Amino acid sequence: MSPLPSRPVAPLIAIVGRPNVGKSTLFNRFAGRRRALVDDVPGLTRDRIAQSVEVAGRRIVVVDTAGFEPDPGEGLSAAVQAQARAAVRDADAILFVVDGSAGLLPEDESIARELRKSDRPIALVVNKCDTPKHESRAAEFHRLGFARVRAISAEHGRGAWDVLEEIVAALPAPVEQEGAPEPDSDQPDAIRVAVVGRPNVGKSSLVNRLLGAERMVVSDEGGTTRDAIDSVLQRPDGVYVLVDTAGLRRQGRRDRIGERTSALMAVRSLERADVALVVTDAADGFTDQDASILGLARDSGCATAVLLNKWDLVHERGASERAREAVLERLRFAADTPILAIAAKSGLRVDKVLPLVRKLAKAARRRIPTGALNRWLADATDAHEPAMAQRGSRKRPLRLLYATQVGVCPPSIVIFCSDPAGVKESYLRYLEHRLRERFDLGGTPLRIQLRSRREKKGAQ
């Protein structure tokens, strides 16, 4: 197998500040308004604290954090603060949010002292400056000693994207990830596999079964795995790096802390992975949390498969057919995702997992010759022409002129056309379906961008 192409690891930008300054509102502003079409899946509601966003042609991950408190005390509060500070340590850049309407408070000064110890780019974001006349609120915050001080309104969007673009511009140039971690970095075809899912669905049991050894602690108590753990598996067909992660969702108020910590860790694991195995508990069906995790993996650019674990228990109850149909119904938003029913503890069909991983990795790195790609485009448009583009009271025919592949992991296609804004989302989904069908691209995200004829001429 030829070497897997490396892909840039998306930098992580943490939104920090004391409680109730508008951090989550700012996060939702970024998460809810994409600057580019990146595997936009219709019908999927995502409840998460990390979101992949494209800014100025560069993909980043924005992370919301719990509010900083100078004196967190003990117990739950201390755990919240430990999580927030861990997010700052892991971040590549920081948006420090303060409340312009409340003015500069001692808590802000305490947080500023802590953040100034970091060598990462930091932008001080003065929120709740809803109109230009409120910009004067930002003046007193210059005392905190940060070079970048920007007045914004997260609620109304004023200045929010500008400050994000500015902090992204301050980041170092993208760094290509390595094919595998030390000491096996000299294996160019190593496939990094992130094993993700809710707590107690059997992720560690699966990794142990694949490795043939009890490398991971396995317990009936959810949340046994606290850190992402890399294990190198050498097989006759190649090298695999298995990354077991903590569960992405826990039950109850106290376990919200574990959810935030493990979600951040899983984001990092997915950013480094080529393939993501979303492990579910077949007895529970495909839950909203499972859908959210699958969406997170696809947003990260990973080829994905859904593993229905504990399938032996479902089969014993005589409910296997009904359970499979229910999963297919829930997976309509990502119908190309392969599904494999397994039982990690007994080993049922676990031998099919790694061949599926290699197939997904092959799809993710597939390079399609330009001639074949344009024959596909001609066939697709002949079979189903795009709807007329509406411009005011006039309608004009849309012409898709030329397609070329610009990247892999995941496959990225640029289509030049007469009017990119006139192409409907439903037609893009049609093209994606036909592309998967023609070139066997099931399981991998596809990124299809539209450009005008003028952009084509300028690029040549």
Protein backbone atom coordinates (compact mmCIF):
# COMPACT_ATOMS: atom_id res chain seq x y z
CA MET A 1 0.00 0.00 0.00
CA SER A 2 1.41 3.37 -0.97
CA PRO A 3 2.01 6.01 1.72
CA LEU A 4 -1.03 7.82 3.04
CA PRO A 5 -0.89 11.52 2.24
CA SER A 6 -0.52 13.67 5.32
CA ARG A 7 -3.06 16.37 6.06
CA PRO A 8 -2.62 19.58 8.02
CA VAL A 9 -3.67 19.38 11.66
CA ALA A 10 -6.28 22.07 12.32
CA PRO A 11 -5.20 24.53 15.02
CA LEU A 12 -7.36 24.79 18.12
CA ILE A 13 -8.66 28.17 19.29
CA ALA A 14 -10.06 28.29 22.84
CA ILE A 15 -12.68 30.82 23.95
CA VAL A 16 -12.02 31.66 27.60
CA GLY A 17 -13.19 34.17 30.19
CA ARG A 18 -15.12 34.40 33.44
CA PRO A 19 -18.72 33.09 33.57
CA ASN A 20 -21.55 34.92 31.77
CA VAL A 21 -19.47 37.14 29.50
CA GLY A 22 -20.92 35.60 26.31
CA LYS A 23 -18.40 32.86 25.48
CA SER A 24 -21.04 30.35 24.42
CA THR A 25 -22.88 32.98 22.39
CA LEU A 26 -19.65 33.72 20.53
CA PHE A 27 -18.99 29.99 20.04
CA ASN A 28 -22.51 29.52 18.63
CA ARG A 29 -21.93 32.48 16.31
CA PHE A 30 -18.90 30.73 14.83
CA ALA A 31 -20.45 27.24 14.85
CA GLY A 32 -23.71 28.33 13.26
CA ARG A 33 -22.30 30.33 10.36
CA ARG A 34 -19.77 28.59 8.15
CA ARG A 35 -17.56 30.60 5.81
CA ALA A 36 -17.25 27.60 3.46
CA LEU A 37 -19.20 24.47 2.62
CA VAL A 38 -17.41 21.69 4.54
CA ASP A 39 -19.40 18.43 4.49
CA ASP A 40 -22.57 20.26 5.54
CA VAL A 41 -24.92 17.42 6.55
CA PRO A 42 -28.64 18.33 6.48
CA GLY A 43 -30.87 17.28 9.34
CA LEU A 44 -28.17 16.79 11.96
CA THR A 45 -28.38 18.67 15.25
CA ARG A 46 -25.03 18.91 16.98
CA ASP A 47 -24.65 19.67 20.67
CA ARG A 48 -20.92 20.00 21.29
CA ILE A 49 -18.27 22.27 22.72
CA ALA A 50 -15.94 21.98 19.72
CA GLN A 51 -16.68 22.96 16.13
CA SER A 52 -14.67 22.78 12.93
CA VAL A 53 -14.86 26.09 11.02
CA GLU A 54 -13.17 27.35 7.87
CA VAL A 55 -11.74 30.86 8.12
CA ALA A 56 -9.85 32.63 5.35
CA GLY A 57 -9.32 29.34 3.53
CA ARG A 58 -7.97 27.55 6.62
CA ARG A 59 -9.75 24.99 8.76
CA ILE A 60 -9.62 25.52 12.52
CA VAL A 61 -11.35 24.06 15.57
CA VAL A 62 -13.07 26.49 17.95
CA VAL A 63 -13.57 25.28 21.54
CA ASP A 64 -15.91 26.69 24.17
CA THR A 65 -14.74 26.42 27.79
CA ALA A 66 -16.24 26.73 31.23
CA GLY A 67 -15.96 30.13 32.88
CA PHE A 68 -12.69 30.85 34.72
CA GLU A 69 -13.02 31.48 38.43
CA PRO A 70 -10.02 32.74 40.46
CA ASP A 71 -10.99 30.71 43.56
CA PRO A 72 -12.71 27.54 42.34
CA GLY A 73 -12.80 25.79 45.72
CA GLU A 74 -13.17 22.02 45.70
CA GLY A 75 -15.21 19.25 44.08
CA LEU A 76 -17.17 20.02 40.95
CA SER A 77 -16.06 23.65 40.71
CA ALA A 78 -12.40 22.67 40.91
CA ALA A 79 -12.94 20.05 38.19
CA VAL A 80 -14.53 22.69 35.95
CA GLN A 81 -11.56 24.97 36.38
CA ALA A 82 -9.07 22.18 35.74
CA GLN A 83 -10.88 21.47 32.46
CA ALA A 84 -10.85 25.13 31.44
CA ARG A 85 -7.14 25.50 32.15
CA ALA A 86 -6.39 22.27 30.29
CA ALA A 87 -8.15 23.73 27.25
CA VAL A 88 -5.91 26.80 27.44
CA ARG A 89 -2.78 24.64 27.65
CA ASP A 90 -3.83 22.63 24.61
CA ALA A 91 -4.93 25.63 22.51
CA ASP A 92 -2.90 27.15 19.68
CA ALA A 93 -4.52 30.57 20.18
CA ILE A 94 -6.90 32.15 22.71
CA LEU A 95 -9.89 34.46 22.50
CA PHE A 96 -10.14 36.07 25.96
CA VAL A 97 -13.73 37.36 26.32
CA VAL A 98 -14.75 40.10 28.76
CA ASP A 99 -18.05 41.90 29.31
CA GLY A 100 -17.93 45.47 28.03
CA SER A 101 -21.23 46.39 29.70
CA ALA A 102 -19.97 45.33 33.15
CA GLY A 103 -16.57 47.01 32.81
CA LEU A 104 -13.21 45.74 34.01
CA LEU A 105 -13.56 43.49 37.07
CA PRO A 106 -10.93 41.99 39.41
CA GLU A 107 -11.75 38.52 38.02
CA ASP A 108 -10.78 39.72 34.53
CA GLU A 109 -7.45 40.98 35.87
CA SER A 110 -6.79 37.63 37.56
CA ILE A 111 -7.49 35.71 34.35
CA ALA A 112 -5.34 38.14 32.36
CA ARG A 113 -2.38 37.52 34.69
CA GLU A 114 -2.72 33.79 34.10
CA LEU A 115 -3.09 34.10 30.33
CA ARG A 116 -0.10 36.43 29.97
CA LYS A 117 2.12 33.51 31.00
CA SER A 118 1.17 31.78 27.73
CA ASP A 119 3.25 32.21 24.59
CA ARG A 120 0.22 31.68 22.34
CA PRO A 121 -1.47 34.45 20.31
CA ILE A 122 -4.19 36.05 22.45
CA ALA A 123 -6.95 38.45 21.42
CA LEU A 124 -8.85 40.32 24.13
CA VAL A 125 -12.48 40.38 23.00
CA VAL A 126 -14.68 43.03 24.61
CA ASN A 127 -18.18 41.64 24.16
CA LYS A 128 -21.60 43.30 24.33
CA CYS A 129 -20.50 46.35 22.34
CA ASP A 130 -23.68 46.23 20.29
CA THR A 131 -23.34 49.52 18.43
CA PRO A 132 -20.38 51.70 17.29
CA LYS A 133 -21.02 54.12 20.17
CA HIS A 134 -20.34 51.30 22.62
CA GLU A 135 -16.76 50.90 21.36
CA SER A 136 -15.56 53.25 24.07
CA ARG A 137 -16.29 50.44 26.53
CA ALA A 138 -13.15 48.71 25.29
CA ALA A 139 -10.84 51.54 26.36
CA GLU A 140 -10.42 50.57 30.02
CA PHE A 141 -9.56 46.97 29.07
CA HIS A 142 -6.29 48.12 27.46
CA ARG A 143 -4.96 48.16 31.04
CA LEU A 144 -4.84 44.35 30.90
CA GLY A 145 -1.78 44.61 28.67
CA PHE A 146 -2.84 42.78 25.49
CA ALA A 147 -1.89 44.12 22.07
CA ARG A 148 -5.06 42.86 20.39
CA VAL A 149 -8.16 44.43 21.98
CA ARG A 150 -11.33 44.26 19.86
CA ALA A 151 -14.88 45.41 20.60
CA ILE A 152 -17.54 42.99 19.34
CA SER A 153 -21.14 41.89 19.78
CA ALA A 154 -21.45 38.11 19.85
CA GLU A 155 -25.23 38.41 19.99
CA HIS A 156 -25.49 40.46 16.80
CA GLY A 157 -22.31 39.24 15.12
CA ARG A 158 -20.70 42.67 14.96
CA GLY A 159 -16.91 42.25 14.67
CA ALA A 160 -16.99 38.57 15.69
CA TRP A 161 -15.66 37.10 12.45
CA ASP A 162 -13.12 39.90 12.11
CA VAL A 163 -11.44 39.01 15.41
CA LEU A 164 -11.44 35.31 14.51
CA GLU A 165 -9.81 36.02 11.14
CA GLU A 166 -7.21 38.21 12.86
CA ILE A 167 -6.21 35.55 15.39
CA VAL A 168 -6.04 32.89 12.64
CA ALA A 169 -3.73 35.15 10.64
CA ALA A 170 -1.41 35.32 13.68
CA LEU A 171 -0.99 31.52 13.77
CA PRO A 172 2.07 29.82 12.27
CA ALA A 173 1.74 28.28 8.82
CA PRO A 174 0.00 24.87 8.69
CA VAL A 175 2.16 21.92 9.70
CA GLU A 176 1.69 18.56 7.98
CA GLN A 177 0.96 15.69 10.36
CA GLU A 178 3.17 12.65 10.39
CA GLY A 179 1.94 9.25 9.24
CA ALA A 180 2.50 7.62 12.64
CA PRO A 181 3.85 8.52 16.08
CA GLU A 182 7.27 7.63 17.44
CA PRO A 183 8.80 5.13 17.49
CA ASP A 184 7.08 4.03 14.27
CA SER A 185 7.17 7.29 12.37
CA ASP A 186 9.36 5.62 9.76
CA GLN A 187 6.34 3.57 8.63
CA PRO A 188 4.91 5.82 5.90
CA ASP A 189 1.76 3.76 5.33
CA ALA A 190 0.65 3.62 8.98
CA ILE A 191 -3.08 4.30 9.26
CA ARG A 192 -4.17 6.26 12.33
CA VAL A 193 -7.51 4.97 13.61
CA ALA A 194 -9.47 6.93 16.25
CA VAL A 195 -11.88 4.75 18.22
CA VAL A 196 -14.61 7.10 19.46
CA GLY A 197 -18.04 6.83 21.02
CA ARG A 198 -20.12 7.31 24.13
CA PRO A 199 -18.87 5.93 27.47
CA ASN A 200 -19.15 2.20 28.09
CA VAL A 201 -19.99 1.17 24.52
CA GLY A 202 -16.96 -1.12 24.34
CA LYS A 203 -14.23 1.01 22.76
CA SER A 204 -11.45 -0.33 24.97
CA SER A 205 -12.73 -3.90 24.58
CA LEU A 206 -12.52 -3.49 20.81
CA VAL A 207 -8.97 -2.10 20.94
CA ASN A 208 -7.90 -4.93 23.25
CA ARG A 209 -9.42 -7.51 20.92
CA LEU A 210 -7.65 -6.01 17.90
CA LEU A 211 -4.34 -5.86 19.74
CA GLY A 212 -4.73 -9.32 21.21
CA ALA A 213 -3.73 -8.02 24.65
CA GLU A 214 -5.29 -6.28 27.61
CA ARG A 215 -3.70 -2.90 26.90
CA MET A 216 -6.71 -0.86 28.05
CA VAL A 217 -8.54 -0.91 31.36
CA VAL A 218 -12.03 -2.34 30.73
CA SER A 219 -14.84 -1.84 33.22
CA ASP A 220 -18.64 -1.84 33.26
CA GLU A 221 -18.42 1.66 34.74
CA GLY A 222 -18.65 4.33 32.06
CA GLY A 223 -15.69 6.65 31.73
CA THR A 224 -12.86 4.25 32.62
CA THR A 225 -10.64 5.67 29.88
CA ARG A 226 -9.46 9.15 30.89
CA ASP A 227 -6.86 9.90 28.22
CA ALA A 228 -6.36 9.20 24.53
CA ILE A 229 -4.05 6.18 24.30
CA ASP A 230 -2.04 5.27 21.18
CA SER A 231 -1.19 1.64 20.43
CA VAL A 232 0.77 0.50 17.38
CA LEU A 233 -0.43 -2.69 15.70
CA GLN A 234 1.77 -4.31 13.06
CA ARG A 235 0.00 -6.73 10.73
CA PRO A 236 1.02 -8.45 7.47
CA ASP A 237 -1.19 -6.00 5.57
CA GLY A 238 0.32 -2.91 7.20
CA VAL A 239 0.73 -0.79 10.33
CA TYR A 240 -2.17 0.62 12.33
CA VAL A 241 -2.08 3.19 15.13
CA LEU A 242 -5.16 2.65 17.31
CA VAL A 243 -6.24 5.60 19.43
CA ASP A 244 -8.69 4.73 22.22
CA THR A 245 -10.44 7.83 23.60
CA ALA A 246 -12.64 8.62 26.58
CA GLY A 247 -16.39 8.54 26.09
CA LEU A 248 -17.81 11.65 24.47
CA ARG A 249 -20.90 11.97 26.64
CA ARG A 250 -21.76 11.26 30.26
CA GLN A 251 -25.01 11.32 32.20
CA GLY A 252 -25.91 13.85 34.87
CA ARG A 253 -24.78 17.31 35.84
CA ARG A 254 -21.50 16.28 37.48
CA ASP A 255 -20.43 14.33 34.42
CA ARG A 256 -20.77 17.38 32.16
CA ILE A 257 -17.16 18.04 33.20
CA GLY A 258 -16.05 14.69 31.84
CA GLU A 259 -18.00 15.39 28.66
CA ARG A 260 -16.14 18.63 27.99
CA THR A 261 -12.72 17.16 28.79
CA SER A 262 -13.19 14.02 26.70
CA ALA A 263 -14.76 15.94 23.82
CA LEU A 264 -11.71 18.18 23.60
CA MET A 265 -9.45 15.13 23.73
CA ALA A 266 -11.47 13.37 21.03
CA VAL A 267 -11.27 16.43 18.77
CA ARG A 268 -7.48 16.28 19.00
CA SER A 269 -7.49 12.54 18.29
CA LEU A 270 -9.76 12.97 15.27
CA GLU A 271 -7.61 15.76 13.91
CA ARG A 272 -4.65 13.36 13.86
CA ALA A 273 -6.60 10.36 12.52
CA ASP A 274 -7.13 9.02 9.02
CA VAL A 275 -10.11 6.83 9.93
CA ALA A 276 -12.65 7.09 12.77
CA LEU A 277 -14.52 4.07 14.10
CA VAL A 278 -17.70 5.28 15.82
CA VAL A 279 -18.52 2.54 18.32
CA THR A 280 -22.14 2.30 19.50
CA ASP A 281 -24.08 0.05 21.84
CA ALA A 282 -26.37 -1.93 19.54
CA ALA A 283 -28.87 -2.46 22.35
CA ASP A 284 -29.33 1.33 22.69
CA GLY A 285 -29.83 1.89 18.97
CA PHE A 286 -28.21 4.82 17.16
CA THR A 287 -28.71 7.72 19.57
CA ASP A 288 -28.51 11.48 19.12
CA GLN A 289 -25.12 11.40 20.83
CA ASP A 290 -23.89 8.80 18.34
CA ALA A 291 -25.05 11.05 15.47
CA SER A 292 -23.23 14.00 17.02
CA ILE A 293 -20.01 12.00 17.33
CA LEU A 294 -20.28 10.80 13.73
CA GLY A 295 -20.79 14.40 12.59
CA LEU A 296 -17.74 15.51 14.58
CA ALA A 297 -15.61 12.80 12.95
CA ARG A 298 -16.74 13.76 9.44
CA ASP A 299 -16.19 17.45 10.16
CA SER A 300 -12.63 16.56 11.13
CA GLY A 301 -12.09 15.04 7.68
CA CYS A 302 -11.91 11.42 8.85
CA ALA A 303 -13.25 8.53 6.84
CA THR A 304 -15.80 6.89 9.15
CA ALA A 305 -17.58 3.63 9.91
CA VAL A 306 -20.21 2.82 12.51
CA LEU A 307 -19.60 -0.31 14.60
CA LEU A 308 -22.69 -1.77 16.29
CA ASN A 309 -21.05 -3.39 19.29
CA LYS A 310 -22.64 -5.96 21.63
CA TRP A 311 -24.53 -7.34 18.65
CA ASP A 312 -24.60 -10.81 20.20
CA LEU A 313 -26.93 -9.50 22.92
CA VAL A 314 -29.28 -8.02 20.32
CA HIS A 315 -29.23 -11.24 18.32
CA GLU A 316 -30.08 -13.29 21.41
CA ARG A 317 -33.22 -11.21 21.87
CA GLY A 318 -34.28 -11.89 18.29
CA ALA A 319 -34.24 -8.16 17.53
CA SER A 320 -31.28 -7.93 15.14
CA GLU A 321 -33.27 -7.15 11.98
CA ARG A 322 -35.36 -4.52 13.71
CA ALA A 323 -32.27 -2.97 15.30
CA ARG A 324 -30.42 -2.76 11.96
CA GLU A 325 -33.40 -1.11 10.25
CA ALA A 326 -33.64 1.46 13.06
CA VAL A 327 -29.94 2.33 12.65
CA LEU A 328 -30.29 2.70 8.87
CA GLU A 329 -33.24 5.03 9.42
CA ARG A 330 -31.22 7.22 11.81
CA LEU A 331 -28.22 7.22 9.46
CA ARG A 332 -30.02 8.74 6.50
CA PHE A 333 -28.05 11.97 7.02
CA ALA A 334 -24.85 10.02 6.27
CA ALA A 335 -26.15 7.07 4.27
CA ASP A 336 -22.72 6.36 2.73
CA THR A 337 -21.28 5.38 6.13
CA PRO A 338 -20.54 1.64 6.30
CA ILE A 339 -22.06 -0.27 9.22
CA LEU A 340 -20.53 -3.35 10.82
CA ALA A 341 -22.23 -5.36 13.58
CA ILE A 342 -19.66 -6.81 16.02
CA ALA A 343 -19.20 -8.14 19.53
CA ALA A 344 -15.84 -7.00 20.87
CA LYS A 345 -15.82 -9.28 23.93
CA SER A 346 -16.57 -12.49 22.02
CA GLY A 347 -14.71 -11.46 18.86
CA LEU A 348 -17.76 -11.70 16.58
CA ARG A 349 -16.82 -10.15 13.18
CA VAL A 350 -13.92 -8.22 14.73
CA ASP A 351 -11.73 -9.77 12.02
CA LYS A 352 -13.61 -7.59 9.50
CA VAL A 353 -12.74 -4.30 11.24
CA LEU A 354 -9.20 -3.76 9.94
CA PRO A 355 -10.04 -4.68 6.30
CA LEU A 356 -12.83 -2.10 6.54
CA VAL A 357 -10.32 0.43 7.92
CA ARG A 358 -7.99 -0.12 4.96
CA LYS A 359 -10.86 0.24 2.51
CA LEU A 360 -11.87 3.54 4.13
CA ALA A 361 -8.27 4.81 4.11
CA LYS A 362 -8.02 3.92 0.42
CA ALA A 363 -11.19 5.88 -0.35
CA ALA A 364 -9.97 8.89 1.65
CA ARG A 365 -6.70 9.11 -0.30
CA ARG A 366 -8.14 8.31 -3.73
CA ARG A 367 -6.90 10.56 -6.53
CA ILE A 368 -9.24 10.70 -9.51
CA PRO A 369 -7.74 11.48 -12.93
CA THR A 370 -9.03 14.77 -14.31
CA GLY A 371 -10.35 13.10 -17.45
CA ALA A 372 -12.37 10.56 -15.47
CA LEU A 373 -13.65 13.29 -13.17
CA ASN A 374 -14.92 15.37 -16.07
CA ARG A 375 -16.55 12.36 -17.71
CA TRP A 376 -18.36 11.84 -14.42
CA LEU A 377 -19.44 15.49 -14.36
CA ALA A 378 -20.76 15.30 -17.94
CA ASP A 379 -22.69 12.09 -17.18
CA ALA A 380 -24.13 13.52 -13.96
CA THR A 381 -25.34 16.74 -15.59
CA ASP A 382 -26.72 14.86 -18.62
CA ALA A 383 -28.74 12.62 -16.33
CA HIS A 384 -30.00 15.51 -14.20
CA GLU A 385 -29.41 19.14 -15.19
CA PRO A 386 -29.21 21.78 -12.46
CA ALA A 387 -32.21 24.05 -12.00
CA MET A 388 -32.18 27.47 -13.65
CA ALA A 389 -30.43 30.19 -11.65
CA GLN A 390 -32.73 33.00 -10.52
CA ARG A 391 -31.33 36.51 -10.90
CA GLY A 392 -33.97 39.07 -10.00
CA SER A 393 -36.90 38.47 -12.34
CA ARG A 394 -34.77 36.57 -14.84
CA LYS A 395 -33.77 32.92 -14.97
CA ARG A 396 -30.58 31.73 -16.58
CA PRO A 397 -29.35 28.22 -17.31
CA LEU A 398 -26.55 26.93 -15.09
CA ARG A 399 -23.53 25.35 -16.71
CA LEU A 400 -21.04 23.15 -14.85
CA LEU A 401 -17.91 23.51 -16.95
CA TYR A 402 -14.96 21.69 -15.46
CA ALA A 403 -13.93 19.70 -12.38
CA THR A 404 -10.55 19.02 -10.82
CA GLN A 405 -9.39 17.36 -7.61
CA VAL A 406 -7.40 19.63 -5.30
CA GLY A 407 -6.84 17.43 -2.27
CA VAL A 408 -7.21 14.11 -0.49
CA CYS A 409 -7.95 12.96 3.08
CA PRO A 410 -10.74 13.80 2.46
CA PRO A 411 -11.14 14.03 -1.34
CA SER A 412 -11.69 17.66 -2.30
CA ILE A 413 -13.15 18.63 -5.67
CA VAL A 414 -13.47 22.05 -7.27
CA ILE A 415 -16.17 22.51 -9.93
CA PHE A 416 -16.05 25.62 -12.12
CA CYS A 417 -19.47 26.80 -13.19
CA SER A 418 -21.31 29.78 -14.65
CA ASP A 419 -23.00 30.83 -11.38
CA PRO A 420 -21.87 29.18 -8.10
CA ALA A 421 -24.48 31.01 -6.03
CA GLY A 422 -27.25 29.61 -8.22
CA VAL A 423 -26.46 25.94 -7.49
CA LYS A 424 -28.91 24.56 -4.93
CA GLU A 425 -27.85 22.49 -1.92
CA SER A 426 -30.01 19.62 -3.14
CA TYR A 427 -28.08 19.53 -6.41
CA LEU A 428 -24.76 19.49 -4.56
CA ARG A 429 -26.01 16.49 -2.59
CA TYR A 430 -26.97 14.83 -5.89
CA LEU A 431 -23.47 15.40 -7.27
CA GLU A 432 -21.92 14.03 -4.08
CA HIS A 433 -24.04 10.90 -4.30
CA ARG A 434 -23.11 10.30 -7.94
CA LEU A 435 -19.42 10.93 -7.18
CA ARG A 436 -19.43 8.34 -4.38
CA GLU A 437 -21.25 5.89 -6.62
CA ARG A 438 -18.86 6.27 -9.57
CA PHE A 439 -15.55 6.16 -7.67
CA ASP A 440 -16.39 3.99 -4.63
CA LEU A 441 -15.98 6.77 -2.07
CA GLY A 442 -18.30 5.43 0.62
CA GLY A 443 -17.46 6.39 4.19
CA THR A 444 -15.19 9.34 3.47
CA PRO A 445 -16.31 12.98 3.67
CA LEU A 446 -16.27 14.83 0.35
CA ARG A 447 -15.61 18.52 -0.02
CA ILE A 448 -17.10 19.99 -3.17
CA GLN A 449 -16.41 23.66 -3.84
CA LEU A 450 -17.94 25.75 -6.59
CA ARG A 451 -16.04 28.49 -8.39
CA SER A 452 -16.95 30.82 -11.20
CA ARG A 453 -15.42 30.83 -14.67
CA ARG A 454 -13.53 34.00 -13.80
CA GLU A 455 -11.78 32.20 -10.92
CA LYS A 456 -10.83 29.40 -13.30
CA LYS A 457 -9.18 31.82 -15.72
CA GLY A 458 -7.31 33.49 -12.91
CA ALA A 459 -6.04 30.14 -11.61
CA GLN A 460 -4.57 29.01 -14.93
